[in-house]
Amino acid sequence: MAVVSGHPGLPRAALSPLRALFIVTFLFAISGGLAYLFVMPLRQVYWGVYSRMRPMISEQDVHASGRLTAPVEPELRGSTLGKRQPAIDAVHVATRPNTLTKELVRTVAINNTVMVTWANFHYLDFVMNWVQHVQATGCTAYLVGAMDDTLLELLLSKSVPTFGMSSGLTLGDFGWGTPTFHKMGREKIALIAHVTGLGFDVLISDVDTVWLRNPLPYLAMYPAADILTSSDHLRNTVADEGLERWPDAGSAANIGIMLFRSTARNLASVLPVLLLLFKQARHKNEPLLWVQEWVVKLQQDDNLWDQQAFNDLYRRGSKPLPDRDDRLFECYDATLKCGILPVSIFCSGHTGFTQRMPDQLGLLPYVVHATFQFSGTPGKRHRMRERLWWNDAADYFSSSNGFLTYDDTVPQALLQAVANVQRNFTLEATMPHFNLINYQLRQMRAAFRLAQLTGRAVILPRLVCGMDRWWAPHDGTIPGSALALPYLCPADHVLDLEAMSAVLAEDDFGPNLQFREYSFLQNPLATVLNTSVSNVVVCQHGHDACLAGANNTRRFVQPGLNDQQVKAILMQGELAKAKVLRVVGIEWLFGAWADVASEERFKRRLDRYGSIWCCVDAHPGHIWYDFFFDQAPHQDRHGRMFEKGWRPLTGP
């Protein structure tokens, strides 16, 4: 009898067919797993670039561009990888309609230059606003990339010059900083690579921009520039409309607005299949080209922001060119000539919306980009509406119960206190700002309460802030900013416009509210509303006018009324018929609530409407705004009790 070595007396087990099959299967699984770990990174590079470009690139264009000397390998043409993404490869690219071809670009390009933006269906209204404003400047050299077929079909039906991208990304909001946001950024790189590879100059523009002047004549003044980019710099370094001075304007370049010249296509191109590029022996000893290196950096880190990677590359080896009058400088290891577009007329969200730098300098901006804002997509839309840079449909200017506005005058003493405070990073230094904002929150609270009673849509006030808002500690202004305090601040500096746009359960939060931007009645489409305005004045106790009750132009009412009294006055007769109800002294209109349940629902709603101010030098350093600051005792939205009165508390 056979025995196991080292263990006399133990029988050796026979290797059964089942056990042999198990061992073979185990070894096969191990080898397959190792092969998977080796191959998948290469396949990720392939799909990270090629599959994103393939829907908009025809094979003929690849060869015509001169960027590929070898034919596409058969195993990649018929790869089963594509079957996993039918939205991208269900149709062979050579026969796919609405492909981004040289012929398509040539039909719209002017002086070899084309503007390009891109979006998915979620941003349809941004796309149309972008297109309409570009058209209004007189520029016809533009294309829109549709990242899904739903948007593609809709834009084609509206005769918008467009091409299909079929990115496979969400039809919803990208969400800043999310994986989808980062993937969307890769699409931008593919666009730059392809259009410059076709021999055209491309002005890339994020869709959350509004164009007010035709940029092509401006860009033509800098023929030697390989790249021109917008900037997050917060102070202009020049008084004219020329490029900013480098490195004085050394803040991060913002790649939401960039010109890439076709003359830089050797440095601003990506081959459709990077794997093939690296296989070609003539590239073995050459450094990676601009966008190739950009792509590789992004492939190495799915969470790396494409703008961060761009800045890392273009700053490398950069230096001024003092002998040049056009303010171009060398960048990317001194292989390119770059320029910073002037922040006063190619505006970020801060120079355009917060500082209003063009207004201060008497300039008309070319473009304003909705950056530096705090309420997501609704915040971007609202900012453009505030400046009358958003084209709304006619039904936006109607409401079944009309609109409500009020006198938003702020006492001069509050403004003066902001101007005089010793600014530092402490809670004490924030008090003039919060006193100013709280005065305005009290007015808004009354307006929202009146809106719930009457069903009218609230026209928000022109908010005035005593301190800027940022993402880090500051003493009232962002370091490097030219903002003068106090300032007319965008609504998203104080209000959570995303929360205000949400439909909430009325059993828990009371009637839903509609709101409009402060400039609503200045819009030309609101002209008819301004012909039907009734004025109500809330007078102080004992005021003579209150005894009369009304005159030919105004209705006077007593302060401290309950809900039923307000309804009896403002929802009857001519006041109810007016399209616009304007109230002076609205903060004095209401007294105590008669219905505790209604009061609680109203408080739950407004607790969601306030946003944060950021930040003092603490961890955490942000402070929540509180619509009920003047009520004692009360709990804030986080359950913190204020027994004697509100005070700024950081967090949570």
PDB file of C-alpha atoms in Angstrom, residues 394-511:
ATOM      1  CA  ALA A 394     -42.841  84.052 -22.095  1.00  0.00           C
ATOM      2  CA  ASP A 395     -44.517  81.874 -19.455  1.00  0.00           C
ATOM      3  CA  TYR A 396     -41.741  82.758 -16.974  1.00  0.00           C
ATOM      4  CA  PHE A 397     -43.300  86.237 -16.856  1.00  0.00           C
ATOM      5  CA  SER A 398     -46.727  85.055 -15.814  1.00  0.00           C
ATOM      6  CA  SER A 399     -48.042  83.735 -12.515  1.00  0.00           C
ATOM      7  CA  SER A 400     -51.610  82.755 -11.775  1.00  0.00           C
ATOM      8  CA  ASN A 401     -51.710  84.954  -8.657  1.00  0.00           C
ATOM      9  CA  GLY A 402     -49.259  87.631  -9.742  1.00  0.00           C
ATOM     10  CA  PHE A 403     -45.999  88.770  -8.221  1.00  0.00           C
ATOM     11  CA  LEU A 404     -44.849  90.311  -4.961  1.00  0.00           C
ATOM     12  CA  THR A 405     -42.048  92.838  -4.558  1.00  0.00           C
ATOM     13  CA  TYR A 406     -41.048  95.127  -1.726  1.00  0.00           C
ATOM     14  CA  ASP A 407     -38.864  98.065  -0.823  1.00  0.00           C
ATOM     15  CA  ASP A 408     -35.423  96.607  -0.105  1.00  0.00           C
ATOM     16  CA  THR A 409     -33.766  99.806   1.109  1.00  0.00           C
ATOM     17  CA  VAL A 410     -31.031  99.139   3.680  1.00  0.00           C
ATOM     18  CA  PRO A 411     -30.296 101.644   6.495  1.00  0.00           C
ATOM     19  CA  GLN A 412     -27.176 103.673   5.837  1.00  0.00           C
ATOM     20  CA  ALA A 413     -25.889 102.963   9.342  1.00  0.00           C
ATOM     21  CA  LEU A 414     -25.582  99.264   8.559  1.00  0.00           C
ATOM     22  CA  LEU A 415     -23.612  99.991   5.401  1.00  0.00           C
ATOM     23  CA  GLN A 416     -21.347 102.398   7.245  1.00  0.00           C
ATOM     24  CA  ALA A 417     -20.612  99.832   9.946  1.00  0.00           C
ATOM     25  CA  VAL A 418     -19.426  97.395   7.301  1.00  0.00           C
ATOM     26  CA  ALA A 419     -17.146 100.010   5.787  1.00  0.00           C
ATOM     27  CA  ASN A 420     -15.634 100.957   9.164  1.00  0.00           C
ATOM     28  CA  VAL A 421     -15.062  97.544  10.771  1.00  0.00           C
ATOM     29  CA  GLN A 422     -11.525  96.418  11.539  1.00  0.00           C
ATOM     30  CA  ARG A 423     -11.399  93.396   9.269  1.00  0.00           C
ATOM     31  CA  ASN A 424      -9.669  90.232  10.453  1.00  0.00           C
ATOM     32  CA  PHE A 425     -10.440  86.535  10.664  1.00  0.00           C
ATOM     33  CA  THR A 426     -12.486  86.615  13.899  1.00  0.00           C
ATOM     34  CA  LEU A 427     -16.160  86.110  14.656  1.00  0.00           C
ATOM     35  CA  GLU A 428     -16.346  89.620  16.097  1.00  0.00           C
ATOM     36  CA  ALA A 429     -15.315  91.128  12.765  1.00  0.00           C
ATOM     37  CA  THR A 430     -18.217  89.374  11.020  1.00  0.00           C
ATOM     38  CA  MET A 431     -20.922  91.093  13.101  1.00  0.00           C
ATOM     39  CA  PRO A 432     -21.432  94.160  10.851  1.00  0.00           C
ATOM     40  CA  HIS A 433     -21.877  91.793   7.897  1.00  0.00           C
ATOM     41  CA  PHE A 434     -24.405  89.614   9.729  1.00  0.00           C
ATOM     42  CA  ASN A 435     -26.293  92.648  11.061  1.00  0.00           C
ATOM     43  CA  LEU A 436     -26.613  93.831   7.470  1.00  0.00           C
ATOM     44  CA  ILE A 437     -27.722  90.444   6.141  1.00  0.00           C
ATOM     45  CA  ASN A 438     -30.081  89.773   9.045  1.00  0.00           C
ATOM     46  CA  TYR A 439     -31.936  93.014   8.362  1.00  0.00           C
ATOM     47  CA  GLN A 440     -32.547  91.770   4.826  1.00  0.00           C
ATOM     48  CA  LEU A 441     -33.457  88.247   5.980  1.00  0.00           C
ATOM     49  CA  ARG A 442     -36.168  89.710   8.193  1.00  0.00           C
ATOM     50  CA  GLN A 443     -37.670  91.473   5.179  1.00  0.00           C
ATOM     51  CA  MET A 444     -37.474  88.311   3.078  1.00  0.00           C
ATOM     52  CA  ARG A 445     -39.092  86.249   5.823  1.00  0.00           C
ATOM     53  CA  ALA A 446     -42.126  88.519   5.779  1.00  0.00           C
ATOM     54  CA  ALA A 447     -42.204  88.440   1.974  1.00  0.00           C
ATOM     55  CA  PHE A 448     -42.165  84.624   1.916  1.00  0.00           C
ATOM     56  CA  ARG A 449     -44.952  84.523   4.514  1.00  0.00           C
ATOM     57  CA  LEU A 450     -47.051  86.930   2.466  1.00  0.00           C
ATOM     58  CA  ALA A 451     -46.333  84.901  -0.676  1.00  0.00           C
ATOM     59  CA  GLN A 452     -47.643  81.749   0.989  1.00  0.00           C
ATOM     60  CA  LEU A 453     -50.851  83.553   1.952  1.00  0.00           C
ATOM     61  CA  THR A 454     -51.497  85.160  -1.422  1.00  0.00           C
ATOM     62  CA  GLY A 455     -49.955  82.619  -3.797  1.00  0.00           C
ATOM     63  CA  ARG A 456     -47.857  85.341  -5.437  1.00  0.00           C
ATOM     64  CA  ALA A 457     -44.310  84.702  -6.664  1.00  0.00           C
ATOM     65  CA  VAL A 458     -41.672  86.629  -4.686  1.00  0.00           C
ATOM     66  CA  ILE A 459     -39.304  88.939  -6.517  1.00  0.00           C
ATOM     67  CA  LEU A 460     -36.118  88.673  -4.469  1.00  0.00           C
ATOM     68  CA  PRO A 461     -34.376  91.850  -3.292  1.00  0.00           C
ATOM     69  CA  ARG A 462     -31.080  93.335  -4.402  1.00  0.00           C
ATOM     70  CA  LEU A 463     -28.981  91.811  -1.647  1.00  0.00           C
ATOM     71  CA  VAL A 464     -26.121  93.829  -0.185  1.00  0.00           C
ATOM     72  CA  CYS A 465     -23.328  91.947   1.589  1.00  0.00           C
ATOM     73  CA  GLY A 466     -20.641  93.185   3.924  1.00  0.00           C
ATOM     74  CA  MET A 467     -18.189  90.318   3.322  1.00  0.00           C
ATOM     75  CA  ASP A 468     -17.379  88.188   0.306  1.00  0.00           C
ATOM     76  CA  ARG A 469     -18.020  84.453   0.319  1.00  0.00           C
ATOM     77  CA  TRP A 470     -15.295  81.923  -0.428  1.00  0.00           C
ATOM     78  CA  TRP A 471     -14.225  78.377   0.409  1.00  0.00           C
ATOM     79  CA  ALA A 472     -11.467  79.305   2.867  1.00  0.00           C
ATOM     80  CA  PRO A 473     -10.817  81.776   5.708  1.00  0.00           C
ATOM     81  CA  HIS A 474     -10.561  85.431   4.728  1.00  0.00           C
ATOM     82  CA  ASP A 475     -11.004  88.855   6.287  1.00  0.00           C
ATOM     83  CA  GLY A 476     -13.899  89.970   4.123  1.00  0.00           C
ATOM     84  CA  THR A 477     -12.326  89.882   0.679  1.00  0.00           C
ATOM     85  CA  ILE A 478     -10.664  86.967  -1.083  1.00  0.00           C
ATOM     86  CA  PRO A 479      -6.890  87.400  -1.131  1.00  0.00           C
ATOM     87  CA  GLY A 480      -5.938  89.187  -4.335  1.00  0.00           C
ATOM     88  CA  SER A 481      -9.461  90.410  -5.034  1.00  0.00           C
ATOM     89  CA  ALA A 482     -10.279  93.988  -5.969  1.00  0.00           C
ATOM     90  CA  LEU A 483     -13.766  93.813  -4.414  1.00  0.00           C
ATOM     91  CA  ALA A 484     -14.902  96.946  -2.559  1.00  0.00           C
ATOM     92  CA  LEU A 485     -17.121  96.452   0.519  1.00  0.00           C
ATOM     93  CA  PRO A 486     -20.068  96.545   0.919  1.00  0.00           C
ATOM     94  CA  TYR A 487     -21.177  95.189  -2.452  1.00  0.00           C
ATOM     95  CA  LEU A 488     -24.253  94.086  -4.367  1.00  0.00           C
ATOM     96  CA  CYS A 489     -23.978  90.335  -3.934  1.00  0.00           C
ATOM     97  CA  PRO A 490     -25.453  87.496  -6.010  1.00  0.00           C
ATOM     98  CA  ALA A 491     -28.362  85.756  -4.284  1.00  0.00           C
ATOM     99  CA  ASP A 492     -26.407  82.497  -3.954  1.00  0.00           C
ATOM    100  CA  HIS A 493     -24.028  84.227  -1.521  1.00  0.00           C
ATOM    101  CA  VAL A 494     -26.842  84.159   1.042  1.00  0.00           C
ATOM    102  CA  LEU A 495     -29.585  81.832  -0.171  1.00  0.00           C
ATOM    103  CA  ASP A 496     -29.569  78.147  -1.073  1.00  0.00           C
ATOM    104  CA  LEU A 497     -31.179  78.439  -4.491  1.00  0.00           C
ATOM    105  CA  GLU A 498     -31.065  74.686  -5.046  1.00  0.00           C
ATOM    106  CA  ALA A 499     -33.173  74.131  -1.933  1.00  0.00           C
ATOM    107  CA  MET A 500     -35.484  76.992  -2.883  1.00  0.00           C
ATOM    108  CA  SER A 501     -36.027  75.427  -6.320  1.00  0.00           C
ATOM    109  CA  ALA A 502     -37.034  72.067  -4.876  1.00  0.00           C
ATOM    110  CA  VAL A 503     -40.680  71.051  -4.532  1.00  0.00           C
ATOM    111  CA  LEU A 504     -41.274  70.100  -0.884  1.00  0.00           C
ATOM    112  CA  ALA A 505     -44.165  68.216   0.691  1.00  0.00           C
ATOM    113  CA  GLU A 506     -46.710  70.855   1.693  1.00  0.00           C
ATOM    114  CA  ASP A 507     -47.923  68.784   4.648  1.00  0.00           C
ATOM    115  CA  ASP A 508     -44.460  69.246   6.144  1.00  0.00           C
ATOM    116  CA  PHE A 509     -43.322  72.612   4.759  1.00  0.00           C
ATOM    117  CA  GLY A 510     -46.448  74.557   3.883  1.00  0.00           C
ATOM    118  CA  PRO A 511     -47.299  75.875   0.405  1.00  0.00           C
TER     119      PRO A 511
END
